[in-house]
């Protein structure tokens, strides 16, 4: 995110990324900085308070000595870092950021994000930065400032200046902060972001406004025109099954239950997971087929689900709006026959071409349990596991 910001004229610290202790040492020497900050690079927050399985405490360290950077990097690279946002065993650190450390005289929070309630982007800011913004929202809601942005007109000068004022910037720093805010909005549009969150958005004793850290989310639908950005996607921290699912345009998230969910649409997938839980079961995953489903995708989805040893039953819950239920039914029968399905299968289909789909399933001769609605499907899936 620092590189993307720097490319768009936003002020960030000077930095290098290293994937070995030797590279980290060289980077520290090249910076010629009074003080250096070393940060473990993983896709999770809470790194400063994290713990490595090498025994090192903290994924963020400050030092004035390049040699110390090398020693610290040796205890970071190749080791797992556990934070409040990682799995229990942590995530392997493969890279570290070596950056010029700047003193921060004041920390604020600034973000631009897409807000459904406003039908467009909003700016959110707080003079209380460098801390958990959710906590600020609960303890001091009056310190959260929100400003809607007209998608056609962009951030107006007065809006940017007002936000800078709300964040507590004074004198010449107010205009500097407003300029940074406008640059961040231009970046937000240009890279098809859904969120640009800068925390801390700080000022230095030398009178400079700097974006010290940022989290950026991108619109998946913009992949076709943001090739460079999406090429940066580091999938090494994903579960292998999630990467396999992505090859077939399937969204897969592993959970710790035993009833596999096979659904089209994220909202329906969440509702299916909830109703399984309400009926005393536990979902094994969240698998979203999306809208433009092909028969081959259905087959691949079943292949993924049946490869998971935790799965003791499969619940198919399809609402055919864009999706043709007959395509799903053909995919199910093909998958059941070729993969020799060994676990109970409960199917609830509704919508486009549903009668044809039900005929395909009933004439297949396969042991498929049909359900009338979502509640019925969940009860039958939970019961099939209980019987086992």
PDB file of C-alpha atoms in Angstrom, residues 1-7 10 12 15 41 97 187 196-197 213-216 218 232:
ATOM      1  CA  UNK A   1       0.000   0.000   0.000  1.00  0.00           C
ATOM      2  CA  UNK A   2       2.919   2.377   0.688  1.00  0.00           C
ATOM      3  CA  UNK A   3       4.196   1.907  -2.866  1.00  0.00           C
ATOM      4  CA  UNK A   4       0.740   2.525  -4.385  1.00  0.00           C
ATOM      5  CA  UNK A   5       0.420   5.702  -2.287  1.00  0.00           C
ATOM      6  CA  UNK A   6       3.901   6.923  -3.238  1.00  0.00           C
ATOM      7  CA  UNK A   7       3.091   6.322  -6.934  1.00  0.00           C
ATOM      8  CA  UNK A  10       0.948  10.686  -1.330  1.00  0.00           C
ATOM      9  CA  UNK A  12       5.059   8.111   2.847  1.00  0.00           C
ATOM     10  CA  UNK A  15      11.353   2.122   2.564  1.00  0.00           C
ATOM     11  CA  UNK A  41       4.956  -8.397   6.215  1.00  0.00           C
ATOM     12  CA  UNK A  97       9.809  -3.914   5.346  1.00  0.00           C
ATOM     13  CA  UNK A 187      -5.911   7.210  -5.658  1.00  0.00           C
ATOM     14  CA  UNK A 196      -8.324   3.222   1.734  1.00  0.00           C
ATOM     15  CA  UNK A 197      -7.643   3.372   5.476  1.00  0.00           C
ATOM     16  CA  UNK A 213       0.423   2.932   7.439  1.00  0.00           C
ATOM     17  CA  UNK A 214      -2.430   1.978   5.137  1.00  0.00           C
ATOM     18  CA  UNK A 215      -4.828  -0.817   4.411  1.00  0.00           C
ATOM     19  CA  UNK A 216      -6.352  -0.865   0.930  1.00  0.00           C
ATOM     20  CA  UNK A 218      -9.991  -3.420  -4.040  1.00  0.00           C
ATOM     21  CA  UNK A 232       0.334  -8.512  -6.456  1.00  0.00           C
TER      22      UNK A 232
END
